[in-house]
Amino acid sequence: MQESSSKQNFAGRALAWLLPFLVVSAAYLYTFPQPNIFYAAVVLLHAVGGVIAAILLVPVLLRLLRTGSIVSRAGWVLIAAGAILGLILLKTGTLRAEWNWLYLHIVISLAGVGLLVAERLGRRDWPASSGAAAVLRVAICLVVLAGIGYGARYVRQGWQTRGRIQNPAMPPENMNGEGDGPDGSFFPSSAQVYGNQKIPSKFFMESDSCKRCHEDIYNQWFSSAHHFSSFNNQWYRKSIEYMQDTIGTKPSKWCGGCHDPAVLYSGMMDIPIKQIVHRPESQAGLGCMMCHSIADAKSTMGQGDFYLEYPKLHELAATKNPVARALHDFLIKLNPEPHRRVFLKPFMREQTAEFCSSCHKVHLDVPVNHYRWFRGFNEYDNWQASGVSGQGARSFYYPPKPQQCADCHMPMEASKDMGNINGFVHSHRFPAANTALPTANEDEKQLKLTEDFLKNGALTVDIFALSPAQAPLKLGAASQSELSTTFAVGEEAESKVTAEGGAEAAPVTAPLNRVQPALRRGDTVRIDVVVRTKKVGHFFPGGTVDAYDTWLELKGTDDRGQTIFWSGMVEDNGHGPVEKGAHFYRSLQIDAHGNPINKRNAWATRAVVYVRLIPPGAADTVHYRILIPENVGSKITLHARLCYRKFSWYGTHEAFAGLPDPTKPNAVTPDYDDRPTVFTASLSGVSAKQEKIPDLPIIAVAENEVTLPVIAHNAPAPQPKTIVRKEEWQRWNDYGIGLFLQGDLKGAAAAFQKITEADATNPDGWVNIGRCAVQEGDMERARTVLEKALALSPNLARANFFYAKVLRADGNYAGAADRLQNVLKQYPRDRVALNDLGRILFLQRKYDDAVKVLDSVLAIDPEDLQAHYNLMLCYSGLGNEKLAKEHQARYLRFKADESSQAITGPYRQLHPEDNNERQAVHEHVSVPLNAVSANHVGTAALRQAQGKLSAVQRGKARRKSIASSAGASR
């Protein structure tokens, strides 16, 4: 009996020490999660201490419950319950799914401690010994603990507000001010590593260590384009090999910052990649650690503009020692908060688009292209300015709620992964548009996912209108604002494109599926097809738009099986190049000698022939000139397909088998490459599943079909007819948007007028007519229609925006500023509205106010050309020449080299189809139909014959095919 009492006394004394330790350690662990050894040791000690306390509590609990006061007994019961929950959590861990149990463990245990403290104070008669005093003691103790808990949570959550992505007040004057500068190990990439150190390659190559806890995410990533971002991707590999052969290894680091972490950050990219291409480092791609070790994204200027951090504890996670690895996994599972803070920064979840902009927005400059600043691809700015982001005030359409990158490209997938939220994780397959990699890798699941993503209604095609063909359009110089950039100008800038001629809009018959107009034999008609972006948050297509085949195909067949029209035909029975007269969506660039940029050699770009992309929530109207043959049947079916092939036929062949023609002079510099390409390179060791040139699939992203009757040539000419239905107003809106964006303002206004006829209470019709009038300079017409829109919806931001332009034209700067303030209350990050307001304040000579507004533009986009120009003027007005010159330097850096358009002249003379495509308004005609069958059979026969030839003979045959192929220059 005495021995039992002694044991209980020991247990009681031990608990008296353990409980304070558990309380203090719990407070530290909850309040200050840190990824270091000390914190991990405290986690372990807290767990061990909790187990010991639970064991010690067993023999003394009955005695404590028999002899203590009500408060004391309640306290020990709660502590016992907390101990039981703690033991359960040791088994389950404290993953997100267990958070309710974790917080219950904390609250119950703290309440128990509070009651015991109250009991202890009661023994000292504080504040008194009455029953009321006991209640007061308990209340005070619980309130104090609750206050401490609230403070701990406040401190714990404080990290959420730190480390947000914010742009610098002033961007660098040149590329040497980016990243670590010319002397940096990773320059000209903007990427930096904390401590100015290199990171061991293995850090980026040990994604399998993440698989232990995140198996579903790992398996998704394994098939993704991120995994195949480096030299395990033949298209990318060939572009870097060519780049290094042409301009050296250092400029290729511009790519490596986002594509090749295991090579670049370990210092291996100073070695020509051909020497190490098959090493594991070169085949690693973007592993888990590349994105998740980004500790700070410095801006939205892209170019790998981030800081990486090498967490030393990673070596424990990736260790091969089974004991150390098990201990690491146990501690992570028991308290994952430090792990989460290292690898899932708040900006990764809350500023997804800004985070993605780190690599999905780029520019080139002298250290890369030996030329000047040049915009590369840019997914961020047009998203930010659009209705999809919820930040653009002037969009044609808005989704039900704003969306970020992850909403489309990281959709939720059911998973029991340890990182799941309510049974789901964000997909790390990153579904998008890369059909090339799963084709080369023979990954059917990833290919199917990508094809389904492309065909899920992101775009629509509508064969919409018909009109009598007018005189063939004259091809002019088409001096469009977007020709100053390799990327399109979308809603983030006000581009003014006016089509040639000011004639009234030709009457149209539409919609074709409703009206079913007859086609008269022998007539030439114009068919208008509308392509609209519906579920796309950036330009379509996105990414490196100089490399893709994206085009609209229109094919007409009659009920006898005759093909009477075909634009957008693909040679070689659908496996070869696209016919060169098709309507393409891409950026066509040329080098200093007028050679097309078709080897992923963006550094050699000196001019843009044309760029045609569709902004988010907008449309493109495509015109076809069709002759109705005399011998046609009684019906014609028109079938339109929006086609997508990840890389052009030429690009794929060049990547796998391309070589400069050895028989030609070695005429290549950083500015141009005059060497013809032959496809005779060995396929041995290519980065693909098989040593062959893959046949990339052509995906029909969207399709539409309409069948129209045919009548005799001597029948009366069909009269224009339109059918307008309230529920189909968006079809007329889409048609008008396409005409508006190509500068056919009269046609666009006529289309928008149909919306007002269908529903006079729909403000969009009036607003869009107002857009056209403002663009034409007809401010009185704009005033009339915009006032109708504002009567229907007084706070409609886009109506107020365009009405501000009317007031500004009147000289009513104060009224215009008030309207823009109304817009900015709703959309404070609309850059065009901010720039307009800043300009108006400048015109009012309110220079200080203008500077504040324009600075807010640079906080959104530090490279905004208009903001720098107006800030230059404002600071000149303020007499601050230093800052005026600072902004002048940035303006001159980011302003396009307009003189470079002279390079396109000879090219356009040699390539009339591309010159036609360059025009804002243009028509497409059919390929020669008498050559269609011969062309297909001949090319297919050549392919079959090539199977019997040697590699060198195949190259010669291909060369002969290219020389005679209509689309080989692509």
GROMACS .gro file of N, CA and C in nm, residues 29 121 198 274 319 361 370 374 437-438 440 487 538 609 786 794 806 826 905 965:
model
   60
   29LEU      N    1   0.513   2.575  -3.019
   29LEU     CA    2   0.491   2.501  -3.144
   29LEU      C    3   0.378   2.562  -3.225
  121LEU      N    4  -0.501   2.868  -0.750
  121LEU     CA    5  -0.520   3.003  -0.696
  121LEU      C    6  -0.620   3.003  -0.581
  198LYS      N    7   2.510   2.828  -5.506
  198LYS     CA    8   2.458   2.729  -5.600
  198LYS      C    9   2.383   2.623  -5.520
  274LYS      N   10   2.510   1.972  -7.532
  274LYS     CA   11   2.531   1.851  -7.611
  274LYS      C   12   2.624   1.753  -7.539
  319THR      N   13   1.707   1.158  -4.745
  319THR     CA   14   1.809   1.063  -4.703
  319THR      C   15   1.770   0.919  -4.736
  361LYS      N   16   0.579   3.472  -6.843
  361LYS     CA   17   0.591   3.605  -6.904
  361LYS      C   18   0.740   3.630  -6.922
  370HIS      N   19   2.126   4.044  -7.853
  370HIS     CA   20   2.221   4.136  -7.917
  370HIS      C   21   2.149   4.247  -7.994
  374PHE      N   22   1.261   4.329  -7.608
  374PHE     CA   23   1.159   4.274  -7.696
  374PHE      C   24   1.067   4.187  -7.614
  437LEU      N   25   0.421   1.645  -7.614
  437LEU     CA   26   0.496   1.563  -7.521
  437LEU      C   27   0.430   1.428  -7.494
  438PRO      N   28   0.300   1.422  -7.464
  438PRO     CA   29   0.242   1.289  -7.445
  438PRO      C   30   0.243   1.205  -7.571
  440ALA      N   31   0.498   1.213  -7.801
  440ALA     CA   32   0.635   1.163  -7.809
  440ALA      C   33   0.663   1.061  -7.698
  487PHE      N   34   0.387   3.976  -7.936
  487PHE     CA   35   0.263   3.931  -7.875
  487PHE      C   36   0.153   4.029  -7.910
  538HIS      N   37  -0.658   3.395  -7.115
  538HIS     CA   38  -0.547   3.469  -7.177
  538HIS      C   39  -0.569   3.465  -7.326
  609VAL      N   40   0.586   4.017  -8.877
  609VAL     CA   41   0.507   4.032  -8.999
  609VAL      C   42   0.361   4.050  -8.962
  786LEU      N   43  -2.425   5.594  -7.552
  786LEU     CA   44  -2.373   5.567  -7.418
  786LEU      C   45  -2.468   5.620  -7.311
  794PRO      N   46  -2.660   5.281  -6.458
  794PRO     CA   47  -2.579   5.402  -6.433
  794PRO      C   48  -2.435   5.374  -6.389
  806VAL      N   49  -1.579   6.063  -7.423
  806VAL     CA   50  -1.662   6.165  -7.486
  806VAL      C   51  -1.645   6.298  -7.414
  826GLN      N   52  -1.485   5.042  -5.893
  826GLN     CA   53  -1.525   4.904  -5.918
  826GLN      C   54  -1.406   4.819  -5.964
  905GLY      N   55   0.913   4.424  -9.568
  905GLY     CA   56   0.872   4.451  -9.706
  905GLY      C   57   0.911   4.343  -9.804
  965SER      N   58   0.675   2.166 -10.139
  965SER     CA   59   0.558   2.175 -10.052
  965SER      C   60   0.517   2.320 -10.031
   0.00000   0.00000   0.00000
